[in-house]
Amino acid sequence: DQQVKQNSPSLSVQEGRISILNCDYTNSMFDYFLWYKKYPAEGPTFLISISSIKDKNEDGRFTVFLNKSAKHLSLHIVPSQPGDSAVYFCAASVKDSGYALNFGKGTSLLVTP
Amino acid sequence: DTAVSQTPKYLVTQMGNDKSIKCEQNLGHDTMYWYKQDSKKFLKIMFSYNNKELIINETVPNRFSPKSPDKAHLNLHINSLELGDSAVYFCASSPRYGGYTFGSGTRLTVV
Protein backbone atom coordinates (compact mmCIF):
# COMPACT_ATOMS: atom_id res chain seq x y z
CA ASP A 1 0.00 0.00 0.00
CA GLN A 2 2.04 2.88 -1.35
CA GLN A 3 0.85 6.13 0.17
CA VAL A 4 3.49 8.36 -1.39
CA LYS A 5 4.07 8.17 -5.11
CA GLN A 6 6.73 9.61 -7.34
CA ASN A 7 5.58 8.65 -10.80
CA SER A 8 8.65 9.83 -12.68
CA PRO A 9 11.56 7.47 -12.08
CA SER A 10 13.97 9.80 -13.85
CA LEU A 11 14.37 13.37 -15.05
CA SER A 12 17.06 15.02 -17.16
CA VAL A 13 17.56 18.79 -17.12
CA GLN A 14 20.15 21.12 -18.54
CA GLU A 15 22.38 23.07 -16.21
CA GLY A 16 20.89 26.47 -15.36
CA ARG A 17 17.31 25.41 -16.10
CA ILE A 18 14.61 24.58 -13.58
CA SER A 19 14.13 21.04 -12.27
CA ILE A 20 10.64 20.14 -11.10
CA LEU A 21 10.14 16.93 -9.18
CA ASN A 22 6.64 15.82 -8.39
CA CYS A 23 5.09 13.78 -5.63
CA ASP A 24 1.52 12.64 -4.89
CA TYR A 25 0.12 11.20 -1.71
CA THR A 26 -3.07 9.42 -0.79
CA ASN A 27 -3.28 9.74 2.99
CA SER A 28 -5.09 12.96 3.92
CA MET A 29 -3.76 12.61 7.48
CA PHE A 30 -0.22 13.47 6.38
CA ASP A 31 0.72 16.85 7.80
CA TYR A 32 4.45 17.07 7.29
CA PHE A 33 6.32 16.61 4.04
CA LEU A 34 10.00 16.37 3.32
CA TRP A 35 12.39 15.98 0.43
CA TYR A 36 15.58 13.99 0.69
CA LYS A 37 18.50 13.77 -1.70
CA LYS A 38 20.55 10.62 -2.02
CA TYR A 39 23.88 9.93 -3.67
CA PRO A 40 24.99 6.35 -4.40
CA ALA A 41 26.40 4.48 -1.39
CA GLU A 42 25.28 7.22 0.97
CA GLY A 43 22.28 7.72 3.21
CA PRO A 44 19.51 10.13 2.23
CA THR A 45 20.23 13.75 3.17
CA PHE A 46 17.47 16.06 4.35
CA LEU A 47 16.85 18.85 1.86
CA ILE A 48 13.72 20.80 2.69
CA SER A 49 10.38 20.31 4.42
CA ILE A 50 6.95 21.83 4.58
CA SER A 51 4.15 21.67 7.10
CA SER A 52 0.56 21.22 5.94
CA ILE A 53 -0.31 24.70 7.23
CA LYS A 54 1.85 26.21 4.49
CA ASP A 55 1.73 26.00 0.73
CA LYS A 56 5.28 27.06 -0.01
CA ASN A 57 8.68 26.88 1.62
CA GLU A 58 11.85 28.23 0.10
CA ASP A 59 15.49 27.61 0.93
CA GLY A 60 18.01 29.03 -1.49
CA ARG A 61 17.67 27.32 -4.84
CA PHE A 62 15.10 24.87 -3.47
CA THR A 63 11.39 25.55 -3.15
CA VAL A 64 8.72 23.07 -2.13
CA PHE A 65 5.09 23.68 -3.05
CA LEU A 66 2.19 21.90 -1.39
CA ASN A 67 -1.29 21.61 -2.88
CA LYS A 68 -3.37 19.91 -0.19
CA SER A 69 -6.57 19.74 -2.21
CA ALA A 70 -4.76 17.86 -4.95
CA LYS A 71 -2.60 15.91 -2.46
CA HIS A 72 0.39 16.96 -4.47
CA LEU A 73 3.74 18.48 -3.73
CA SER A 74 6.62 19.48 -5.89
CA LEU A 75 10.25 20.42 -5.48
CA HIS A 76 11.67 23.15 -7.69
CA ILE A 77 15.40 23.54 -8.09
CA VAL A 78 16.51 26.68 -9.85
CA PRO A 79 19.02 27.07 -11.31
CA SER A 80 19.91 23.39 -11.58
CA GLN A 81 23.56 22.46 -11.19
CA PRO A 82 25.44 19.26 -12.13
CA GLY A 83 26.03 18.60 -8.41
CA ASP A 84 22.26 18.32 -7.98
CA SER A 85 22.35 15.02 -9.89
CA ALA A 86 21.08 12.46 -7.38
CA VAL A 87 17.98 10.51 -6.41
CA TYR A 88 15.32 12.65 -4.74
CA PHE A 89 12.88 11.07 -2.34
CA CYS A 90 9.63 12.61 -1.28
CA ALA A 91 8.43 11.65 2.21
CA ALA A 92 5.39 12.33 4.35
CA SER A 93 4.43 11.76 7.94
CA VAL A 94 1.62 12.11 10.45
CA LYS A 95 2.45 13.92 13.68
CA ASP A 96 1.07 11.28 15.99
CA SER A 97 2.55 8.28 14.18
CA GLY A 98 5.90 8.49 15.89
CA TYR A 99 7.13 10.55 12.98
CA ALA A 100 7.62 7.52 10.77
CA LEU A 101 8.31 8.69 7.27
CA ASN A 102 6.51 7.22 4.29
CA PHE A 103 8.78 7.45 1.29
CA GLY A 104 8.14 7.53 -2.42
CA LYS A 105 10.26 5.41 -4.73
CA GLY A 106 12.48 8.31 -5.70
CA THR A 107 13.21 10.26 -8.86
CA SER A 108 16.69 10.15 -10.34
CA LEU A 109 17.67 13.64 -11.48
CA LEU A 110 20.45 14.15 -13.99
CA VAL A 111 21.65 17.69 -14.61
CA THR A 112 23.73 17.91 -17.76
CA PRO A 113 26.28 20.64 -18.46
CA ASP B 1 32.73 13.56 13.13
CA THR B 2 29.88 11.48 11.72
CA ALA B 3 26.44 12.38 13.07
CA VAL B 4 24.83 8.96 12.54
CA SER B 5 27.26 6.12 12.11
CA GLN B 6 26.39 2.53 11.41
CA THR B 7 28.64 -0.47 11.14
CA PRO B 8 29.45 -2.49 9.20
CA LYS B 9 29.00 -0.80 5.83
CA TYR B 10 28.94 -4.14 4.02
CA LEU B 11 27.92 -7.51 5.39
CA VAL B 12 27.97 -10.77 3.44
CA THR B 13 26.78 -13.82 5.30
CA GLN B 14 25.27 -17.24 4.78
CA MET B 15 21.67 -18.20 5.22
CA GLY B 16 20.83 -19.23 8.73
CA ASN B 17 23.45 -17.07 10.41
CA ASP B 18 22.76 -14.45 13.08
CA LYS B 19 24.17 -10.96 12.58
CA SER B 20 24.01 -7.51 14.13
CA ILE B 21 24.23 -4.01 12.74
CA LYS B 22 25.20 -1.22 15.09
CA CYS B 23 24.09 2.40 15.00
CA GLU B 24 25.17 5.40 17.04
CA GLN B 25 24.16 9.05 16.83
CA ASN B 26 25.90 12.01 18.44
CA LEU B 27 23.22 14.59 17.68
CA GLY B 28 21.38 14.35 20.97
CA HIS B 29 18.21 13.27 19.18
CA ASP B 30 15.53 11.47 21.16
CA THR B 31 14.26 9.25 18.37
CA MET B 32 16.06 6.63 16.32
CA TYR B 33 14.86 4.45 13.47
CA TRP B 34 15.70 1.51 11.28
CA TYR B 35 14.65 1.63 7.64
CA LYS B 36 15.02 -1.03 4.98
CA GLN B 37 15.60 -0.25 1.31
CA ASP B 38 14.68 -3.26 -0.75
CA SER B 39 15.61 -4.22 -4.30
CA LYS B 40 12.85 -1.98 -5.64
CA LYS B 41 14.49 0.96 -3.85
CA PHE B 42 11.57 1.42 -1.45
CA LEU B 43 12.57 2.87 1.91
CA LYS B 44 10.31 1.36 4.56
CA ILE B 45 10.32 1.89 8.28
CA MET B 46 11.00 -1.12 10.44
CA PHE B 47 11.36 0.25 13.97
CA SER B 48 11.35 3.49 15.86
CA TYR B 49 12.65 4.13 19.37
CA ASN B 50 12.09 7.22 21.44
CA ASN B 51 14.33 7.53 24.50
CA LYS B 52 15.01 3.79 24.48
CA GLU B 53 11.31 2.97 24.23
CA LEU B 54 9.95 1.12 21.21
CA ILE B 55 7.22 3.24 19.60
CA ILE B 56 6.94 1.80 16.11
CA ASN B 57 7.22 -1.84 15.17
CA GLU B 58 6.06 -2.39 11.63
CA THR B 59 5.24 -5.77 10.20
CA VAL B 60 8.70 -7.19 10.45
CA PRO B 61 9.52 -10.86 11.12
CA ASN B 62 10.37 -11.44 14.75
CA ARG B 63 13.79 -12.64 13.60
CA PHE B 64 14.57 -8.91 13.61
CA SER B 65 15.11 -7.52 17.09
CA PRO B 66 16.14 -3.95 17.80
CA LYS B 67 18.04 -3.11 20.96
CA SER B 68 18.50 0.36 22.38
CA PRO B 69 20.94 0.38 25.32
CA ASP B 70 20.70 4.18 25.52
CA LYS B 71 19.16 6.93 23.45
CA ALA B 72 22.33 7.35 21.38
CA HIS B 73 22.40 3.74 20.20
CA LEU B 74 19.99 1.53 18.30
CA ASN B 75 21.30 -1.83 17.17
CA LEU B 76 19.58 -4.33 14.92
CA HIS B 77 20.00 -8.02 15.47
CA ILE B 78 18.81 -10.49 12.85
CA ASN B 79 18.44 -14.20 13.56
CA SER B 80 18.35 -17.04 11.05
CA LEU B 81 19.07 -14.85 8.06
CA GLU B 82 17.16 -15.57 4.84
CA LEU B 83 17.89 -14.68 1.23
CA GLY B 84 15.02 -12.17 1.27
CA ASP B 85 16.72 -10.20 4.03
CA SER B 86 19.26 -8.94 1.50
CA ALA B 87 18.81 -5.18 1.35
CA VAL B 88 20.34 -1.92 2.45
CA TYR B 89 19.50 -1.06 6.06
CA PHE B 90 19.55 2.56 7.14
CA CYS B 91 19.67 3.87 10.66
CA ALA B 92 18.38 7.38 11.29
CA SER B 93 17.70 9.77 14.13
CA SER B 94 15.53 12.83 14.49
CA PRO B 95 14.54 15.50 16.97
CA ARG B 96 10.96 15.51 18.24
CA TYR B 97 9.62 16.88 14.98
CA GLY B 98 12.01 17.47 12.18
CA GLY B 99 14.07 16.08 9.40
CA TYR B 100 15.88 12.82 9.90
CA THR B 101 19.61 12.38 9.75
CA PHE B 102 20.44 9.08 8.12
CA GLY B 103 23.47 6.90 8.42
CA SER B 104 25.25 5.81 5.26
CA GLY B 105 23.61 2.40 5.21
CA THR B 106 24.62 -1.23 5.65
CA ARG B 107 24.39 -3.39 2.56
CA LEU B 108 23.47 -6.87 3.73
CA THR B 109 23.88 -9.74 1.28
CA VAL B 110 22.68 -13.17 2.31
CA VAL B 111 24.07 -16.02 0.23
PDB file of C-alpha atoms in Angstrom:
ATOM      1  CA  ASP A   1       0.000   0.000   0.000  1.00  0.00           C
ATOM      2  CA  GLN A   2       2.036   2.880  -1.350  1.00  0.00           C
ATOM      3  CA  GLN A   3       0.853   6.134   0.165  1.00  0.00           C
ATOM      4  CA  VAL A   4       3.488   8.364  -1.389  1.00  0.00           C
ATOM      5  CA  LYS A   5       4.072   8.171  -5.110  1.00  0.00           C
ATOM      6  CA  GLN A   6       6.729   9.605  -7.344  1.00  0.00           C
ATOM      7  CA  ASN A   7       5.581   8.653 -10.802  1.00  0.00           C
ATOM      8  CA  SER A   8       8.653   9.834 -12.684  1.00  0.00           C
ATOM      9  CA  PRO A   9      11.556   7.472 -12.077  1.00  0.00           C
ATOM     10  CA  SER A  10      13.973   9.803 -13.845  1.00  0.00           C
ATOM     11  CA  LEU A  11      14.372  13.369 -15.053  1.00  0.00           C
ATOM     12  CA  SER A  12      17.056  15.018 -17.165  1.00  0.00           C
ATOM     13  CA  VAL A  13      17.558  18.789 -17.125  1.00  0.00           C
ATOM     14  CA  GLN A  14      20.145  21.123 -18.538  1.00  0.00           C
ATOM     15  CA  GLU A  15      22.377  23.074 -16.211  1.00  0.00           C
ATOM     16  CA  GLY A  16      20.893  26.468 -15.359  1.00  0.00           C
ATOM     17  CA  ARG A  17      17.311  25.412 -16.102  1.00  0.00           C
ATOM     18  CA  ILE A  18      14.605  24.582 -13.583  1.00  0.00           C
ATOM     19  CA  SER A  19      14.131  21.042 -12.268  1.00  0.00           C
ATOM     20  CA  ILE A  20      10.642  20.142 -11.105  1.00  0.00           C
ATOM     21  CA  LEU A  21      10.144  16.931  -9.183  1.00  0.00           C
ATOM     22  CA  ASN A  22       6.640  15.819  -8.387  1.00  0.00           C
ATOM     23  CA  CYS A  23       5.093  13.780  -5.629  1.00  0.00           C
ATOM     24  CA  ASP A  24       1.524  12.642  -4.891  1.00  0.00           C
ATOM     25  CA  TYR A  25       0.121  11.196  -1.708  1.00  0.00           C
ATOM     26  CA  THR A  26      -3.068   9.420  -0.789  1.00  0.00           C
ATOM     27  CA  ASN A  27      -3.284   9.741   2.991  1.00  0.00           C
ATOM     28  CA  SER A  28      -5.088  12.962   3.921  1.00  0.00           C
ATOM     29  CA  MET A  29      -3.758  12.609   7.480  1.00  0.00           C
ATOM     30  CA  PHE A  30      -0.222  13.466   6.376  1.00  0.00           C
ATOM     31  CA  ASP A  31       0.717  16.847   7.795  1.00  0.00           C
ATOM     32  CA  TYR A  32       4.453  17.073   7.288  1.00  0.00           C
ATOM     33  CA  PHE A  33       6.316  16.612   4.039  1.00  0.00           C
ATOM     34  CA  LEU A  34      10.001  16.366   3.319  1.00  0.00           C
ATOM     35  CA  TRP A  35      12.391  15.981   0.430  1.00  0.00           C
ATOM     36  CA  TYR A  36      15.582  13.992   0.691  1.00  0.00           C
ATOM     37  CA  LYS A  37      18.499  13.769  -1.696  1.00  0.00           C
ATOM     38  CA  LYS A  38      20.548  10.617  -2.019  1.00  0.00           C
ATOM     39  CA  TYR A  39      23.883   9.930  -3.674  1.00  0.00           C
ATOM     40  CA  PRO A  40      24.988   6.351  -4.404  1.00  0.00           C
ATOM     41  CA  ALA A  41      26.396   4.477  -1.393  1.00  0.00           C
ATOM     42  CA  GLU A  42      25.283   7.225   0.974  1.00  0.00           C
ATOM     43  CA  GLY A  43      22.282   7.718   3.210  1.00  0.00           C
ATOM     44  CA  PRO A  44      19.505  10.130   2.233  1.00  0.00           C
ATOM     45  CA  THR A  45      20.227  13.751   3.168  1.00  0.00           C
ATOM     46  CA  PHE A  46      17.469  16.058   4.352  1.00  0.00           C
ATOM     47  CA  LEU A  47      16.848  18.855   1.863  1.00  0.00           C
ATOM     48  CA  ILE A  48      13.722  20.795   2.687  1.00  0.00           C
ATOM     49  CA  SER A  49      10.383  20.308   4.417  1.00  0.00           C
ATOM     50  CA  ILE A  50       6.946  21.830   4.578  1.00  0.00           C
ATOM     51  CA  SER A  51       4.148  21.675   7.103  1.00  0.00           C
ATOM     52  CA  SER A  52       0.560  21.222   5.943  1.00  0.00           C
ATOM     53  CA  ILE A  53      -0.314  24.698   7.231  1.00  0.00           C
ATOM     54  CA  LYS A  54       1.846  26.209   4.489  1.00  0.00           C
ATOM     55  CA  ASP A  55       1.730  25.998   0.732  1.00  0.00           C
ATOM     56  CA  LYS A  56       5.285  27.058  -0.011  1.00  0.00           C
ATOM     57  CA  ASN A  57       8.680  26.882   1.617  1.00  0.00           C
ATOM     58  CA  GLU A  58      11.847  28.233   0.103  1.00  0.00           C
ATOM     59  CA  ASP A  59      15.493  27.612   0.927  1.00  0.00           C
ATOM     60  CA  GLY A  60      18.007  29.031  -1.486  1.00  0.00           C
ATOM     61  CA  ARG A  61      17.669  27.318  -4.836  1.00  0.00           C
ATOM     62  CA  PHE A  62      15.104  24.871  -3.475  1.00  0.00           C
ATOM     63  CA  THR A  63      11.390  25.551  -3.148  1.00  0.00           C
ATOM     64  CA  VAL A  64       8.719  23.074  -2.130  1.00  0.00           C
ATOM     65  CA  PHE A  65       5.085  23.680  -3.051  1.00  0.00           C
ATOM     66  CA  LEU A  66       2.186  21.903  -1.389  1.00  0.00           C
ATOM     67  CA  ASN A  67      -1.294  21.607  -2.884  1.00  0.00           C
ATOM     68  CA  LYS A  68      -3.372  19.909  -0.189  1.00  0.00           C
ATOM     69  CA  SER A  69      -6.566  19.743  -2.209  1.00  0.00           C
ATOM     70  CA  ALA A  70      -4.761  17.861  -4.947  1.00  0.00           C
ATOM     71  CA  LYS A  71      -2.598  15.910  -2.459  1.00  0.00           C
ATOM     72  CA  HIS A  72       0.390  16.956  -4.473  1.00  0.00           C
ATOM     73  CA  LEU A  73       3.737  18.478  -3.731  1.00  0.00           C
ATOM     74  CA  SER A  74       6.622  19.482  -5.893  1.00  0.00           C
ATOM     75  CA  LEU A  75      10.253  20.419  -5.479  1.00  0.00           C
ATOM     76  CA  HIS A  76      11.668  23.147  -7.686  1.00  0.00           C
ATOM     77  CA  ILE A  77      15.396  23.542  -8.093  1.00  0.00           C
ATOM     78  CA  VAL A  78      16.511  26.677  -9.854  1.00  0.00           C
ATOM     79  CA  PRO A  79      19.022  27.070 -11.306  1.00  0.00           C
ATOM     80  CA  SER A  80      19.912  23.394 -11.576  1.00  0.00           C
ATOM     81  CA  GLN A  81      23.555  22.457 -11.188  1.00  0.00           C
ATOM     82  CA  PRO A  82      25.435  19.256 -12.134  1.00  0.00           C
ATOM     83  CA  GLY A  83      26.027  18.602  -8.413  1.00  0.00           C
ATOM     84  CA  ASP A  84      22.259  18.317  -7.984  1.00  0.00           C
ATOM     85  CA  SER A  85      22.349  15.017  -9.893  1.00  0.00           C
ATOM     86  CA  ALA A  86      21.083  12.464  -7.381  1.00  0.00           C
ATOM     87  CA  VAL A  87      17.982  10.507  -6.414  1.00  0.00           C
ATOM     88  CA  TYR A  88      15.321  12.651  -4.744  1.00  0.00           C
ATOM     89  CA  PHE A  89      12.884  11.070  -2.339  1.00  0.00           C
ATOM     90  CA  CYS A  90       9.626  12.611  -1.284  1.00  0.00           C
ATOM     91  CA  ALA A  91       8.432  11.652   2.210  1.00  0.00           C
ATOM     92  CA  ALA A  92       5.392  12.325   4.346  1.00  0.00           C
ATOM     93  CA  SER A  93       4.432  11.762   7.943  1.00  0.00           C
ATOM     94  CA  VAL A  94       1.616  12.114  10.447  1.00  0.00           C
ATOM     95  CA  LYS A  95       2.449  13.921  13.680  1.00  0.00           C
ATOM     96  CA  ASP A  96       1.068  11.276  15.992  1.00  0.00           C
ATOM     97  CA  SER A  97       2.554   8.280  14.184  1.00  0.00           C
ATOM     98  CA  GLY A  98       5.901   8.490  15.893  1.00  0.00           C
ATOM     99  CA  TYR A  99       7.133  10.551  12.977  1.00  0.00           C
ATOM    100  CA  ALA A 100       7.617   7.523  10.771  1.00  0.00           C
ATOM    101  CA  LEU A 101       8.309   8.691   7.268  1.00  0.00           C
ATOM    102  CA  ASN A 102       6.514   7.218   4.294  1.00  0.00           C
ATOM    103  CA  PHE A 103       8.783   7.454   1.288  1.00  0.00           C
ATOM    104  CA  GLY A 104       8.144   7.535  -2.415  1.00  0.00           C
ATOM    105  CA  LYS A 105      10.263   5.414  -4.732  1.00  0.00           C
ATOM    106  CA  GLY A 106      12.475   8.315  -5.703  1.00  0.00           C
ATOM    107  CA  THR A 107      13.212  10.259  -8.865  1.00  0.00           C
ATOM    108  CA  SER A 108      16.686  10.154 -10.340  1.00  0.00           C
ATOM    109  CA  LEU A 109      17.668  13.643 -11.482  1.00  0.00           C
ATOM    110  CA  LEU A 110      20.453  14.151 -13.994  1.00  0.00           C
ATOM    111  CA  VAL A 111      21.646  17.686 -14.608  1.00  0.00           C
ATOM    112  CA  THR A 112      23.726  17.907 -17.762  1.00  0.00           C
ATOM    113  CA  PRO A 113      26.276  20.638 -18.462  1.00  0.00           C
TER     114      PRO A 113
ATOM    115  CA  ASP B   1      32.732  13.561  13.126  1.00  0.00           C
ATOM    116  CA  THR B   2      29.883  11.483  11.720  1.00  0.00           C
ATOM    117  CA  ALA B   3      26.439  12.380  13.072  1.00  0.00           C
ATOM    118  CA  VAL B   4      24.831   8.957  12.544  1.00  0.00           C
ATOM    119  CA  SER B   5      27.263   6.125  12.106  1.00  0.00           C
ATOM    120  CA  GLN B   6      26.391   2.530  11.409  1.00  0.00           C
ATOM    121  CA  THR B   7      28.640  -0.474  11.142  1.00  0.00           C
ATOM    122  CA  PRO B   8      29.450  -2.485   9.203  1.00  0.00           C
ATOM    123  CA  LYS B   9      28.997  -0.805   5.829  1.00  0.00           C
ATOM    124  CA  TYR B  10      28.943  -4.137   4.020  1.00  0.00           C
ATOM    125  CA  LEU B  11      27.922  -7.510   5.394  1.00  0.00           C
ATOM    126  CA  VAL B  12      27.965 -10.765   3.444  1.00  0.00           C
ATOM    127  CA  THR B  13      26.784 -13.824   5.301  1.00  0.00           C
ATOM    128  CA  GLN B  14      25.274 -17.240   4.776  1.00  0.00           C
ATOM    129  CA  MET B  15      21.671 -18.199   5.222  1.00  0.00           C
ATOM    130  CA  GLY B  16      20.828 -19.233   8.732  1.00  0.00           C
ATOM    131  CA  ASN B  17      23.447 -17.072  10.409  1.00  0.00           C
ATOM    132  CA  ASP B  18      22.759 -14.449  13.083  1.00  0.00           C
ATOM    133  CA  LYS B  19      24.168 -10.961  12.577  1.00  0.00           C
ATOM    134  CA  SER B  20      24.014  -7.512  14.133  1.00  0.00           C
ATOM    135  CA  ILE B  21      24.229  -4.013  12.739  1.00  0.00           C
ATOM    136  CA  LYS B  22      25.200  -1.217  15.092  1.00  0.00           C
ATOM    137  CA  CYS B  23      24.089   2.396  15.001  1.00  0.00           C
ATOM    138  CA  GLU B  24      25.167   5.396  17.038  1.00  0.00           C
ATOM    139  CA  GLN B  25      24.160   9.050  16.833  1.00  0.00           C
ATOM    140  CA  ASN B  26      25.900  12.014  18.436  1.00  0.00           C
ATOM    141  CA  LEU B  27      23.216  14.585  17.679  1.00  0.00           C
ATOM    142  CA  GLY B  28      21.383  14.345  20.967  1.00  0.00           C
ATOM    143  CA  HIS B  29      18.208  13.266  19.185  1.00  0.00           C
ATOM    144  CA  ASP B  30      15.532  11.466  21.163  1.00  0.00           C
ATOM    145  CA  THR B  31      14.256   9.254  18.375  1.00  0.00           C
ATOM    146  CA  MET B  32      16.063   6.630  16.324  1.00  0.00           C
ATOM    147  CA  TYR B  33      14.864   4.452  13.469  1.00  0.00           C
ATOM    148  CA  TRP B  34      15.697   1.513  11.282  1.00  0.00           C
ATOM    149  CA  TYR B  35      14.649   1.627   7.641  1.00  0.00           C
ATOM    150  CA  LYS B  36      15.024  -1.030   4.980  1.00  0.00           C
ATOM    151  CA  GLN B  37      15.596  -0.250   1.311  1.00  0.00           C
ATOM    152  CA  ASP B  38      14.679  -3.264  -0.752  1.00  0.00           C
ATOM    153  CA  SER B  39      15.612  -4.219  -4.299  1.00  0.00           C
ATOM    154  CA  LYS B  40      12.853  -1.979  -5.635  1.00  0.00           C
ATOM    155  CA  LYS B  41      14.489   0.959  -3.852  1.00  0.00           C
ATOM    156  CA  PHE B  42      11.574   1.418  -1.454  1.00  0.00           C
ATOM    157  CA  LEU B  43      12.570   2.874   1.907  1.00  0.00           C
ATOM    158  CA  LYS B  44      10.306   1.364   4.559  1.00  0.00           C
ATOM    159  CA  ILE B  45      10.318   1.894   8.277  1.00  0.00           C
ATOM    160  CA  MET B  46      10.998  -1.118  10.439  1.00  0.00           C
ATOM    161  CA  PHE B  47      11.358   0.250  13.967  1.00  0.00           C
ATOM    162  CA  SER B  48      11.351   3.493  15.857  1.00  0.00           C
ATOM    163  CA  TYR B  49      12.645   4.126  19.371  1.00  0.00           C
ATOM    164  CA  ASN B  50      12.086   7.223  21.445  1.00  0.00           C
ATOM    165  CA  ASN B  51      14.328   7.532  24.497  1.00  0.00           C
ATOM    166  CA  LYS B  52      15.013   3.789  24.477  1.00  0.00           C
ATOM    167  CA  GLU B  53      11.313   2.971  24.228  1.00  0.00           C
ATOM    168  CA  LEU B  54       9.949   1.115  21.206  1.00  0.00           C
ATOM    169  CA  ILE B  55       7.224   3.239  19.602  1.00  0.00           C
ATOM    170  CA  ILE B  56       6.939   1.800  16.110  1.00  0.00           C
ATOM    171  CA  ASN B  57       7.222  -1.839  15.173  1.00  0.00           C
ATOM    172  CA  GLU B  58       6.065  -2.391  11.635  1.00  0.00           C
ATOM    173  CA  THR B  59       5.236  -5.771  10.199  1.00  0.00           C
ATOM    174  CA  VAL B  60       8.700  -7.193  10.449  1.00  0.00           C
ATOM    175  CA  PRO B  61       9.522 -10.862  11.121  1.00  0.00           C
ATOM    176  CA  ASN B  62      10.372 -11.441  14.754  1.00  0.00           C
ATOM    177  CA  ARG B  63      13.785 -12.639  13.597  1.00  0.00           C
ATOM    178  CA  PHE B  64      14.570  -8.913  13.608  1.00  0.00           C
ATOM    179  CA  SER B  65      15.107  -7.524  17.087  1.00  0.00           C
ATOM    180  CA  PRO B  66      16.144  -3.947  17.798  1.00  0.00           C
ATOM    181  CA  LYS B  67      18.044  -3.115  20.963  1.00  0.00           C
ATOM    182  CA  SER B  68      18.502   0.364  22.378  1.00  0.00           C
ATOM    183  CA  PRO B  69      20.941   0.377  25.323  1.00  0.00           C
ATOM    184  CA  ASP B  70      20.698   4.180  25.516  1.00  0.00           C
ATOM    185  CA  LYS B  71      19.162   6.929  23.448  1.00  0.00           C
ATOM    186  CA  ALA B  72      22.331   7.354  21.375  1.00  0.00           C
ATOM    187  CA  HIS B  73      22.401   3.744  20.202  1.00  0.00           C
ATOM    188  CA  LEU B  74      19.995   1.530  18.303  1.00  0.00           C
ATOM    189  CA  ASN B  75      21.304  -1.827  17.175  1.00  0.00           C
ATOM    190  CA  LEU B  76      19.578  -4.325  14.919  1.00  0.00           C
ATOM    191  CA  HIS B  77      19.999  -8.024  15.466  1.00  0.00           C
ATOM    192  CA  ILE B  78      18.807 -10.488  12.852  1.00  0.00           C
ATOM    193  CA  ASN B  79      18.439 -14.198  13.556  1.00  0.00           C
ATOM    194  CA  SER B  80      18.348 -17.043  11.046  1.00  0.00           C
ATOM    195  CA  LEU B  81      19.069 -14.853   8.057  1.00  0.00           C
ATOM    196  CA  GLU B  82      17.160 -15.567   4.841  1.00  0.00           C
ATOM    197  CA  LEU B  83      17.887 -14.683   1.230  1.00  0.00           C
ATOM    198  CA  GLY B  84      15.016 -12.170   1.266  1.00  0.00           C
ATOM    199  CA  ASP B  85      16.718 -10.197   4.026  1.00  0.00           C
ATOM    200  CA  SER B  86      19.263  -8.942   1.504  1.00  0.00           C
ATOM    201  CA  ALA B  87      18.813  -5.177   1.355  1.00  0.00           C
ATOM    202  CA  VAL B  88      20.343  -1.919   2.454  1.00  0.00           C
ATOM    203  CA  TYR B  89      19.500  -1.064   6.058  1.00  0.00           C
ATOM    204  CA  PHE B  90      19.553   2.563   7.139  1.00  0.00           C
ATOM    205  CA  CYS B  91      19.666   3.866  10.656  1.00  0.00           C
ATOM    206  CA  ALA B  92      18.378   7.381  11.290  1.00  0.00           C
ATOM    207  CA  SER B  93      17.696   9.775  14.127  1.00  0.00           C
ATOM    208  CA  SER B  94      15.532  12.831  14.491  1.00  0.00           C
ATOM    209  CA  PRO B  95      14.535  15.500  16.972  1.00  0.00           C
ATOM    210  CA  ARG B  96      10.963  15.507  18.239  1.00  0.00           C
ATOM    211  CA  TYR B  97       9.617  16.876  14.979  1.00  0.00           C
ATOM    212  CA  GLY B  98      12.006  17.473  12.175  1.00  0.00           C
ATOM    213  CA  GLY B  99      14.067  16.076   9.404  1.00  0.00           C
ATOM    214  CA  TYR B 100      15.882  12.824   9.903  1.00  0.00           C
ATOM    215  CA  THR B 101      19.607  12.381   9.753  1.00  0.00           C
ATOM    216  CA  PHE B 102      20.438   9.080   8.116  1.00  0.00           C
ATOM    217  CA  GLY B 103      23.471   6.900   8.415  1.00  0.00           C
ATOM    218  CA  SER B 104      25.252   5.811   5.257  1.00  0.00           C
ATOM    219  CA  GLY B 105      23.605   2.403   5.209  1.00  0.00           C
ATOM    220  CA  THR B 106      24.617  -1.232   5.647  1.00  0.00           C
ATOM    221  CA  ARG B 107      24.389  -3.387   2.556  1.00  0.00           C
ATOM    222  CA  LEU B 108      23.467  -6.867   3.728  1.00  0.00           C
ATOM    223  CA  THR B 109      23.882  -9.743   1.282  1.00  0.00           C
ATOM    224  CA  VAL B 110      22.681 -13.169   2.307  1.00  0.00           C
ATOM    225  CA  VAL B 111      24.066 -16.025   0.226  1.00  0.00           C
TER     226      VAL B 111
END
